[in-house]
Amino acid sequence: MASSTPPYELVYYTGVPGRGEHIRLLFAEANVIYSDTGSLGMAGARQAVVEHLKGHQNNPPYYAPPMLKHGDLLISQTSNILMYLGQKFGLAGSAANSDEYRVNALALTALDGLSNEVHDNHHPLVSDLPYEDQKDESIRRNKEWLKLRFPKHLAYWQLVLEQSKGQWLMGDTFTYADIVLFQCIDGVKFAYPNVMAHAEKSGKYTAVFQLWDCVRLRPNIAAYLASDKRQKYDWGIYRNYPESDVVPTQAA
Amino acid sequence: MASSTPPYELVYYTGVPGRGEHIRLLFAEANVIYSDTGSLGMAGARQAVVEHLKGHQNNPPYYAPPMLKHGDLLISQTSNILMYLGQKFGLAGSAANSDEYRVNALALTALDGLSNEVHDNHHPLVSDLPYEDQKDESIRRNKEWLKLRFPKHLAYWQLVLEQSKGQWLMGDTFTYADIVLFQCIDGVKFAYPNVMAHAEKSGKYTAVFQLWDCVRLRPNIAAYLASDKRQKYDWGIYRNYPESDVVPTQAA
């Protein structure tokens, strides 16, 4: 069966982990061979992205990467690609129980709250303008976000893990939602080291930080993270602006 | 078969169309009977939402509505619920071609660009603070968004429809992605009547405005829109603030 399936091709930029990182981590965990336009270098990857966004054959044009090509199928949207691959590789829970929809809900919620919102913290106006053009707005948004949103997000994930009947978000079953939450927490740790150290010390979110630790120590994930395929955080979603990494007065 | 399937239960607020509207429209198009916590009134619906967010049995707690309950399955996230129902009711394209992932990509992109971004136009800082507390930031964001993002979004959907081999986003096959794009365009028309009238007159996005028109005239959709189940726009995602509905100098 494995030999008859067409190759998996990830179409994404290189130079930052970005949204594509969730997919690279899923491939790593599943130990699946795939091609990656990231290996073409910055310019080559960008060109491949532009080309694939046009759509082809039975595929519509898409708005933004990451994209996945698998035979005739070309799809975009991070959560969508994860759902497709998660089911192929047994990382979406029990199909008989329709777990893939529970897992997709969890993944979407992690991406909304701890990836998209965090991106918008440094780009509260439009992503098309540089940070420097919206720094005042960013500083104000950051302050409110850390006070009002950040504790809600961490408390939510703590609750999911406390209600879970096992060590993962979906009980004893490891799913790609655990990978997504790991990557989100990892990025937030990079962007807000002071705030996250404070949150960890508070003891309110022990299950969340433990999940981060358990995912990164899984053998396939650990090997990937130690490899040169793992991109460094830089200009992407997760940015460390010291002016924003300030523990709020009413701390989380 | 229909009689053996458990009932479909939508768990959402009432008082605005909101994210739940995409799901209500899908049910309308499919002519499926469902229960709706919206029928419990503002307070009753809110209470049902809070209760269901806790999760139960094999379902994790969720972060926000809409939610769908179908037998033992309870799921959240608009795009996720649409994908689940779309496949059940033949509104997700050809399963043999894995169209459900193309349709999900299109639906996610419409929700990102023309629902989430539009919401953030009036709440650029955090959704937890009122508009009045972030009005200055909102006015600046709106101006940039209308200049830089809005034309990109409309041009993208125009392109998808031009490349489509039929009248819908997925060629001749009507899918719930058409419903989602209709509802997004409809909301943006409410929020930005001047800007949208100008965009329509430009003649650049004829296919997009035509799609809006073709969806709203589908018999089941038209009947729903004329019924008292259709909520009025008010305090939700799509708000008409005249100070924001200003055609940009470099117009779309």
Coordinates of C-alpha atoms in Angstrom, one line a residue:
Chain A
M1 CA 0.0 0.0 0.0
A2 CA 2.7 2.5 1.0
S3 CA 4.5 1.9 -2.3
S4 CA 1.4 2.6 -4.4
T5 CA 0.6 6.0 -2.8
P6 CA 2.0 9.1 -4.7
P7 CA 4.6 11.1 -2.9
Y8 CA 3.7 13.8 -0.4
E9 CA 5.0 17.2 -1.3
L10 CA 5.0 20.1 1.1
V11 CA 4.9 23.5 -0.6
Y12 CA 6.1 26.2 1.9
Y13 CA 8.7 28.8 2.5
T14 CA 12.0 28.2 4.3
G15 CA 13.8 30.5 6.8
V16 CA 11.2 30.4 9.6
P17 CA 9.1 27.5 11.1
G18 CA 5.9 29.4 10.3
R19 CA 2.6 27.6 9.7
G20 CA 4.4 24.9 7.7
E21 CA 6.2 23.7 10.8
H22 CA 3.1 21.9 12.1
I23 CA 3.1 19.8 9.0
R24 CA 6.8 19.1 9.1
L25 CA 6.4 18.0 12.7
L26 CA 3.5 15.7 11.7
F27 CA 5.6 14.1 9.0
A28 CA 8.5 13.7 11.4
E29 CA 6.3 12.0 14.0
A30 CA 4.8 9.6 11.4
N31 CA 8.3 9.0 10.0
V32 CA 7.1 9.6 6.5
I33 CA 9.3 10.6 3.5
Y34 CA 8.1 13.7 1.8
S35 CA 9.5 16.4 -0.4
D36 CA 9.7 20.0 0.8
T37 CA 10.1 23.1 -1.3
G38 CA 11.9 24.5 1.8
S39 CA 14.9 22.5 0.5
L40 CA 15.1 24.8 -2.6
G41 CA 16.3 27.7 -0.5
M42 CA 14.5 31.0 0.1
A43 CA 14.1 32.1 -3.6
G44 CA 13.4 28.6 -4.9
A45 CA 10.8 27.9 -2.2
R46 CA 9.1 31.3 -2.8
Q47 CA 8.9 30.5 -6.5
A48 CA 7.4 27.1 -5.9
V49 CA 4.8 28.6 -3.6
V50 CA 3.8 31.2 -6.3
E51 CA 3.6 28.5 -8.9
H52 CA 1.4 26.2 -6.8
L53 CA -0.9 29.0 -5.6
K54 CA -2.2 29.2 -9.2
G55 CA -3.9 25.8 -8.8
H56 CA -3.9 23.3 -11.6
Q57 CA -6.1 20.6 -13.1
N58 CA -9.0 20.1 -10.7
N59 CA -7.6 22.3 -8.0
P60 CA -8.7 25.9 -7.4
P61 CA -6.1 28.6 -7.0
Y62 CA -5.2 29.2 -3.3
Y63 CA -4.6 32.3 -1.3
A64 CA -1.5 31.4 0.8
P65 CA 0.8 28.5 1.7
P66 CA 1.4 26.0 3.2
M67 CA 0.1 23.7 0.5
L68 CA 0.2 20.0 0.2
K69 CA 0.4 18.1 -3.1
H70 CA -0.5 14.4 -3.0
G71 CA -1.1 13.0 -6.5
D72 CA -3.8 15.1 -8.2
L73 CA -4.8 16.7 -4.9
L74 CA -3.5 20.1 -4.1
I75 CA -4.8 21.7 -0.9
S76 CA -4.0 24.7 1.3
Q77 CA -4.7 25.8 4.9
T78 CA -2.6 24.4 7.7
S79 CA -5.5 22.8 9.7
N80 CA -6.9 21.2 6.5
I81 CA -3.5 19.6 5.5
L82 CA -3.0 18.4 9.1
M83 CA -6.5 16.8 9.0
Y84 CA -5.8 15.1 5.7
L85 CA -2.4 13.7 6.8
G86 CA -3.5 13.0 10.3
Q87 CA -6.1 10.5 9.1
K88 CA -3.7 8.9 6.7
F89 CA -1.1 8.3 9.4
G90 CA -3.2 7.3 12.3
L91 CA -2.7 10.6 14.2
A92 CA -6.4 11.8 14.2
G93 CA -7.8 9.4 16.8
S94 CA -10.4 6.7 16.1
A95 CA -12.2 7.0 12.8
A96 CA -15.0 4.8 14.1
N97 CA -15.7 7.5 16.7
S98 CA -15.4 10.5 14.2
D99 CA -12.5 11.7 16.4
E100 CA -11.0 13.5 13.4
Y101 CA -13.5 16.3 14.0
R102 CA -12.7 16.6 17.7
V103 CA -9.0 16.7 16.8
N104 CA -9.6 19.3 14.1
A105 CA -11.5 21.4 16.5
L106 CA -8.6 21.3 19.0
A107 CA -6.0 22.0 16.3
L108 CA -8.0 25.0 15.0
T109 CA -8.4 26.4 18.4
A110 CA -4.7 26.2 19.2
L111 CA -3.9 27.8 15.8
D112 CA -6.5 30.6 16.4
G113 CA -5.4 31.5 19.9
L114 CA -1.7 30.8 20.1
S115 CA -0.6 31.3 16.5
N116 CA -2.9 33.7 14.6
E117 CA -3.5 35.9 17.7
V118 CA 0.2 36.0 18.5
H119 CA 1.0 36.9 14.9
D120 CA -1.5 39.8 15.1
N121 CA 0.2 41.0 18.4
H122 CA 3.1 42.3 16.3
H123 CA 0.9 43.1 13.3
P124 CA -2.4 44.4 14.7
L125 CA -3.2 46.5 11.6
V126 CA -2.3 44.6 8.5
S127 CA 0.3 42.0 7.8
D128 CA 1.3 43.9 4.7
L129 CA 2.9 46.8 6.7
P130 CA 6.1 46.3 8.7
Y131 CA 6.1 46.1 12.5
E132 CA 7.8 49.5 12.8
D133 CA 4.7 51.1 11.2
Q134 CA 2.4 49.7 13.8
K135 CA 4.6 49.5 16.8
D136 CA 2.5 51.7 19.0
E137 CA -0.6 49.7 18.3
S138 CA 1.3 46.5 18.8
I139 CA 2.5 47.5 22.2
R140 CA -1.0 48.4 23.3
R141 CA -2.4 45.2 21.9
N142 CA 0.3 43.1 23.5
K143 CA -0.4 44.5 26.9
E144 CA -4.2 43.8 26.6
W145 CA -3.6 40.4 25.1
L146 CA -1.3 39.3 27.8
K147 CA -3.7 40.5 30.5
L148 CA -7.0 39.3 28.9
R149 CA -6.4 36.6 26.3
F150 CA -3.2 34.8 27.2
P151 CA -4.4 33.5 30.6
K152 CA -7.7 32.4 29.0
H153 CA -5.9 30.4 26.4
L154 CA -3.5 28.6 28.9
A155 CA -6.4 28.0 31.3
Y156 CA -8.4 26.4 28.5
W157 CA -5.6 24.0 27.5
Q158 CA -5.0 23.2 31.2
L159 CA -8.7 22.3 31.4
V160 CA -8.6 20.1 28.3
L161 CA -5.7 18.2 29.7
E162 CA -7.2 17.9 33.2
Q163 CA -10.4 16.5 31.8
S164 CA -8.6 14.1 29.5
K165 CA -8.5 10.6 30.6
G166 CA -4.8 10.2 29.6
Q167 CA -1.6 12.2 29.1
W168 CA -2.6 13.7 25.8
L169 CA -5.4 16.0 24.7
M170 CA -7.4 13.0 23.4
G171 CA -6.8 10.8 26.4
D172 CA -4.3 8.0 25.8
T173 CA -4.3 8.6 22.1
F174 CA -1.6 10.8 20.8
T175 CA -2.9 12.9 17.9
Y176 CA -1.6 15.8 15.8
A177 CA -3.5 18.2 18.0
D178 CA -0.8 17.5 20.6
I179 CA 1.8 18.4 18.0
V180 CA 0.0 21.6 17.1
L181 CA -0.3 22.6 20.8
F182 CA 3.4 21.8 21.3
Q183 CA 4.5 24.0 18.4
C184 CA 2.3 26.8 19.6
I185 CA 3.6 26.7 23.1
D186 CA 7.1 26.4 21.8
G187 CA 6.7 29.5 19.7
V188 CA 5.1 31.5 22.5
K189 CA 8.0 30.5 24.8
F190 CA 10.3 32.0 22.2
A191 CA 8.3 35.1 21.8
Y192 CA 7.6 35.7 25.4
P193 CA 10.3 34.1 27.5
N194 CA 9.7 36.2 30.6
V195 CA 5.9 35.9 30.5
M196 CA 6.1 32.2 29.9
A197 CA 8.6 31.6 32.7
H198 CA 6.3 33.5 35.0
A199 CA 3.3 31.5 33.9
E200 CA 5.2 28.2 34.4
K201 CA 6.2 29.2 37.9
S202 CA 2.6 30.1 38.8
G203 CA 1.9 26.4 38.8
K204 CA -1.5 27.0 37.2
Y205 CA -0.7 25.4 33.9
T206 CA 1.5 22.4 34.8
A207 CA -0.3 20.1 32.4
V208 CA 0.3 22.4 29.5
F209 CA 4.0 22.7 30.1
Q210 CA 4.2 19.0 30.7
L211 CA 2.6 18.3 27.3
W212 CA 5.2 20.6 25.6
D213 CA 7.9 18.6 27.3
C214 CA 6.4 15.2 26.5
V215 CA 5.9 16.0 22.8
R216 CA 9.4 17.3 22.2
L217 CA 10.9 14.2 23.8
R218 CA 9.1 11.7 21.5
P219 CA 11.9 10.0 19.6
N220 CA 10.9 11.0 16.1
I221 CA 10.1 14.6 17.1
A222 CA 13.3 14.9 19.2
A223 CA 15.4 13.7 16.2
Y224 CA 13.7 16.2 13.9
L225 CA 14.1 19.1 16.4
A226 CA 17.9 18.3 16.6
S227 CA 18.2 18.2 12.8
D228 CA 19.0 21.0 10.5
K229 CA 15.4 20.7 9.1
R230 CA 14.2 22.5 12.2
Q231 CA 14.1 26.3 11.3
K232 CA 15.0 29.0 13.8
Y233 CA 12.4 31.5 14.9
D234 CA 13.0 34.9 13.3
W235 CA 10.8 37.1 11.3
G236 CA 7.7 34.9 11.2
I237 CA 4.7 34.3 13.5
Y238 CA 6.8 34.1 16.7
R239 CA 9.0 37.1 17.3
N240 CA 10.8 38.1 20.4
Y241 CA 10.3 41.9 20.9
P242 CA 11.5 42.6 24.5
E243 CA 9.2 45.6 24.7
S244 CA 6.3 43.2 24.5
D245 CA 7.6 40.4 26.7
V246 CA 6.4 42.1 29.9
V247 CA 4.6 40.2 32.7
P248 CA 1.2 42.0 33.2
T249 CA 0.5 43.6 36.5
Q250 CA -2.5 41.4 37.0
A251 CA -0.4 38.4 36.0
A252 CA -1.6 35.3 34.4
Chain B
M1 CA -31.4 5.8 7.0
A2 CA -32.6 9.3 7.8
S3 CA -34.8 8.0 10.6
S4 CA -31.9 6.1 12.3
T5 CA -29.5 9.1 12.4
P6 CA -29.6 11.1 15.7
P7 CA -30.9 14.6 15.5
Y8 CA -28.6 17.5 14.6
E9 CA -28.3 20.1 17.3
L10 CA -26.7 23.5 16.7
V11 CA -25.4 25.2 19.8
Y12 CA -25.1 28.9 19.2
Y13 CA -26.2 32.3 20.4
T14 CA -29.1 34.2 18.9
G15 CA -29.4 38.0 18.2
V16 CA -26.8 38.1 15.3
P17 CA -26.0 35.9 12.4
G18 CA -22.4 35.4 13.6
R19 CA -20.4 32.4 12.8
G20 CA -23.4 30.1 13.4
E21 CA -25.1 31.6 10.3
H22 CA -22.9 29.6 7.9
I23 CA -24.2 26.4 9.6
R24 CA -27.8 27.6 9.6
L25 CA -27.5 28.3 5.9
L26 CA -26.1 24.9 5.2
F27 CA -28.9 23.3 7.0
A28 CA -31.4 25.4 5.1
E29 CA -29.8 24.5 1.7
A30 CA -29.9 20.8 2.6
N31 CA -33.4 21.1 3.9
V32 CA -32.5 19.2 7.1
I33 CA -34.4 19.5 10.3
Y34 CA -32.2 20.5 13.3
S35 CA -32.6 21.9 16.7
D36 CA -31.1 25.3 17.5
T37 CA -30.3 26.8 20.9
G38 CA -31.0 30.1 19.2
S39 CA -34.7 29.4 19.6
L40 CA -34.2 29.5 23.4
G41 CA -33.7 33.3 23.3
M42 CA -30.7 35.3 24.3
A43 CA -30.3 34.1 27.8
G44 CA -31.3 30.5 27.1
A45 CA -28.9 30.2 24.2
R46 CA -26.1 31.7 26.2
Q47 CA -26.7 29.2 29.0
A48 CA -26.8 26.3 26.5
V49 CA -23.5 27.5 25.0
V50 CA -21.8 27.6 28.4
E51 CA -23.1 24.1 29.3
H52 CA -21.9 22.6 26.1
L53 CA -18.5 24.2 26.1
K54 CA -17.7 22.0 29.1
G55 CA -17.6 19.0 26.9
H56 CA -19.0 15.7 28.0
Q57 CA -18.5 11.9 27.8
N58 CA -15.8 11.5 25.1
N59 CA -15.7 15.1 24.0
P60 CA -13.1 17.6 25.2
P61 CA -14.2 21.0 26.5
Y62 CA -14.3 23.7 23.8
Y63 CA -13.2 27.3 23.6
A64 CA -16.1 29.0 21.8
P65 CA -19.3 28.3 19.9
P66 CA -20.7 27.4 17.4
M67 CA -20.9 23.8 18.4
L68 CA -22.7 20.9 16.8
K69 CA -24.1 17.9 18.7
H70 CA -24.8 14.8 16.7
G71 CA -25.4 11.8 18.9
D72 CA -22.3 11.2 21.0
L73 CA -20.2 13.6 18.9
L74 CA -19.9 17.2 20.1
I75 CA -17.6 19.5 18.0
S76 CA -16.7 23.1 17.7
Q77 CA -15.2 25.4 15.1
T78 CA -17.3 26.7 12.2
S79 CA -15.2 25.3 9.4
N80 CA -15.1 21.9 11.1
I81 CA -18.8 21.7 11.6
L82 CA -19.4 22.7 8.0
M83 CA -17.0 20.0 6.8
Y84 CA -18.8 17.4 8.9
L85 CA -22.2 18.4 7.7
G86 CA -21.1 19.2 4.1
Q87 CA -20.0 15.6 3.7
K88 CA -23.2 14.2 5.2
F89 CA -25.5 16.2 2.9
G90 CA -23.6 16.0 -0.4
L91 CA -22.4 19.6 -0.2
A92 CA -18.6 18.9 -0.2
G93 CA -18.0 17.8 -3.7
S94 CA -16.9 14.4 -4.8
A95 CA -15.7 12.2 -2.0
A96 CA -13.9 9.9 -4.6
N97 CA -11.8 13.0 -5.5
S98 CA -11.2 14.1 -1.9
D99 CA -13.0 17.3 -2.8
E100 CA -13.9 17.8 0.8
Y101 CA -10.3 19.1 1.5
R102 CA -10.5 21.5 -1.5
V103 CA -13.8 22.8 -0.2
N104 CA -12.5 23.1 3.4
A105 CA -9.5 25.1 2.1
L106 CA -11.9 27.5 0.3
A107 CA -14.2 27.8 3.3
L108 CA -11.3 28.5 5.7
T109 CA -9.9 31.1 3.4
A110 CA -13.2 32.9 3.1
L111 CA -13.6 32.8 6.9
D112 CA -10.1 34.0 7.5
G113 CA -10.2 36.9 5.1
L114 CA -13.8 38.1 5.0
S115 CA -15.0 37.2 8.5
N116 CA -12.1 37.1 11.0
E117 CA -10.2 40.0 9.4
V118 CA -13.4 42.0 9.2
H119 CA -14.2 41.3 12.8
D120 CA -10.7 42.5 13.8
N121 CA -11.3 45.7 11.8
H122 CA -13.5 46.9 14.6
H123 CA -11.6 45.0 17.3
P124 CA -7.9 45.3 16.4
L125 CA -6.7 45.0 19.9
V126 CA -8.7 42.3 21.8
S127 CA -12.3 41.2 21.4
D128 CA -12.7 41.5 25.2
L129 CA -12.6 45.3 25.1
P130 CA -15.5 47.4 23.5
Y131 CA -15.1 49.1 20.2
E132 CA -15.0 52.6 21.8
D133 CA -11.8 51.6 23.7
Q134 CA -10.0 50.8 20.4
K135 CA -11.7 53.2 18.0
D136 CA -8.6 55.1 17.0
E137 CA -6.8 51.8 16.2
S138 CA -9.8 50.5 14.4
I139 CA -10.1 53.5 12.1
R140 CA -6.4 53.2 11.2
R141 CA -6.7 49.5 10.6
N142 CA -9.8 49.9 8.6
K143 CA -8.1 52.4 6.3
E144 CA -5.1 50.1 5.7
W145 CA -7.3 47.0 5.4
L146 CA -9.5 48.6 2.7
K147 CA -6.5 49.7 0.8
L148 CA -4.3 46.6 1.1
R149 CA -6.3 43.6 2.0
F150 CA -9.9 44.1 0.7
P151 CA -8.9 44.3 -3.0
K152 CA -6.6 41.2 -2.6
H153 CA -9.5 39.2 -1.1
L154 CA -12.0 40.2 -3.8
A155 CA -9.4 39.6 -6.6
Y156 CA -8.7 36.2 -5.2
W157 CA -12.3 35.1 -5.2
Q158 CA -12.8 36.6 -8.7
L159 CA -9.8 34.5 -9.9
V160 CA -11.2 31.3 -8.3
L161 CA -14.5 31.8 -10.1
E162 CA -12.8 32.7 -13.4
Q163 CA -10.7 29.5 -13.3
S164 CA -13.7 27.4 -12.3
K165 CA -15.2 25.4 -15.0
G166 CA -18.8 26.2 -13.9
Q167 CA -20.8 28.8 -12.1
W168 CA -19.7 27.8 -8.6
L169 CA -16.3 27.8 -6.8
M170 CA -16.0 24.1 -7.5
G171 CA -17.1 24.2 -11.1
D172 CA -20.7 22.9 -11.7
T173 CA -20.8 21.4 -8.2
F174 CA -22.5 23.6 -5.6
T175 CA -20.8 23.2 -2.3
Y176 CA -20.9 24.8 1.1
A177 CA -17.9 26.9 0.2
D178 CA -20.3 28.9 -2.0
I179 CA -22.6 29.3 1.0
V180 CA -19.7 30.6 3.1
L181 CA -18.5 33.0 0.5
F182 CA -22.1 34.2 0.0
Q183 CA -22.5 34.9 3.8
C184 CA -19.1 36.6 4.0
I185 CA -19.9 38.9 1.0
D186 CA -23.4 39.5 2.4
G187 CA -21.8 40.6 5.8
V188 CA -19.2 42.8 4.1
K189 CA -22.0 44.5 2.1
F190 CA -23.8 45.3 5.3
A191 CA -20.6 46.6 7.0
Y192 CA -19.3 48.6 4.1
P193 CA -22.2 49.5 1.8
N194 CA -20.3 52.4 0.1
V195 CA -17.1 50.5 -0.4
M196 CA -18.9 47.5 -1.8
A197 CA -21.1 49.6 -4.1
H198 CA -17.9 51.1 -5.4
A199 CA -16.2 47.7 -5.8
E200 CA -19.3 46.4 -7.7
K201 CA -19.3 49.4 -10.0
S202 CA -15.6 48.9 -10.8
G203 CA -16.5 45.8 -12.8
K204 CA -13.5 44.0 -11.5
Y205 CA -15.3 41.5 -9.3
T206 CA -18.4 40.7 -11.4
A207 CA -18.2 36.9 -10.7
V208 CA -18.0 37.5 -7.0
F209 CA -21.1 39.6 -6.9
Q210 CA -22.9 37.2 -9.2
L211 CA -22.1 34.3 -6.9
W212 CA -23.7 36.3 -4.0
D213 CA -26.8 36.8 -6.1
C214 CA -27.0 33.2 -7.3
V215 CA -26.7 31.7 -3.8
R216 CA -29.3 34.0 -2.2
L217 CA -31.8 33.1 -5.0
R218 CA -31.5 29.3 -4.5
P219 CA -35.0 28.3 -3.4
N220 CA -34.1 26.8 0.1
I221 CA -31.7 29.7 0.8
A222 CA -34.2 32.3 -0.3
A223 CA -36.9 30.8 1.8
Y224 CA -34.6 30.8 4.8
L225 CA -33.5 34.4 4.3
A226 CA -37.1 35.5 4.1
S227 CA -38.0 33.7 7.4
D228 CA -37.7 35.0 10.9
K229 CA -34.8 32.5 11.5
R230 CA -32.5 34.9 9.6
Q231 CA -30.9 37.2 12.2
K232 CA -30.3 40.9 11.6
Y233 CA -26.7 42.1 11.6
D234 CA -26.0 44.2 14.7
W235 CA -23.3 43.9 17.3
G236 CA -21.5 40.8 15.8
I237 CA -18.8 40.3 13.2
Y238 CA -20.3 42.6 10.6
R239 CA -21.0 46.1 11.9
N240 CA -21.7 49.3 10.0
Y241 CA -19.6 52.1 11.3
P242 CA -19.9 54.9 8.9
E243 CA -16.5 56.3 9.9
S244 CA -15.0 53.0 8.5
D245 CA -17.1 52.7 5.3
V246 CA -14.9 55.1 3.3
V247 CA -13.7 54.2 -0.2
P248 CA -9.9 54.4 -0.1
T249 CA -8.2 57.0 -2.3
Q250 CA -6.4 54.2 -4.2
A251 CA -9.7 52.4 -4.6
A252 CA -10.2 48.7 -4.9

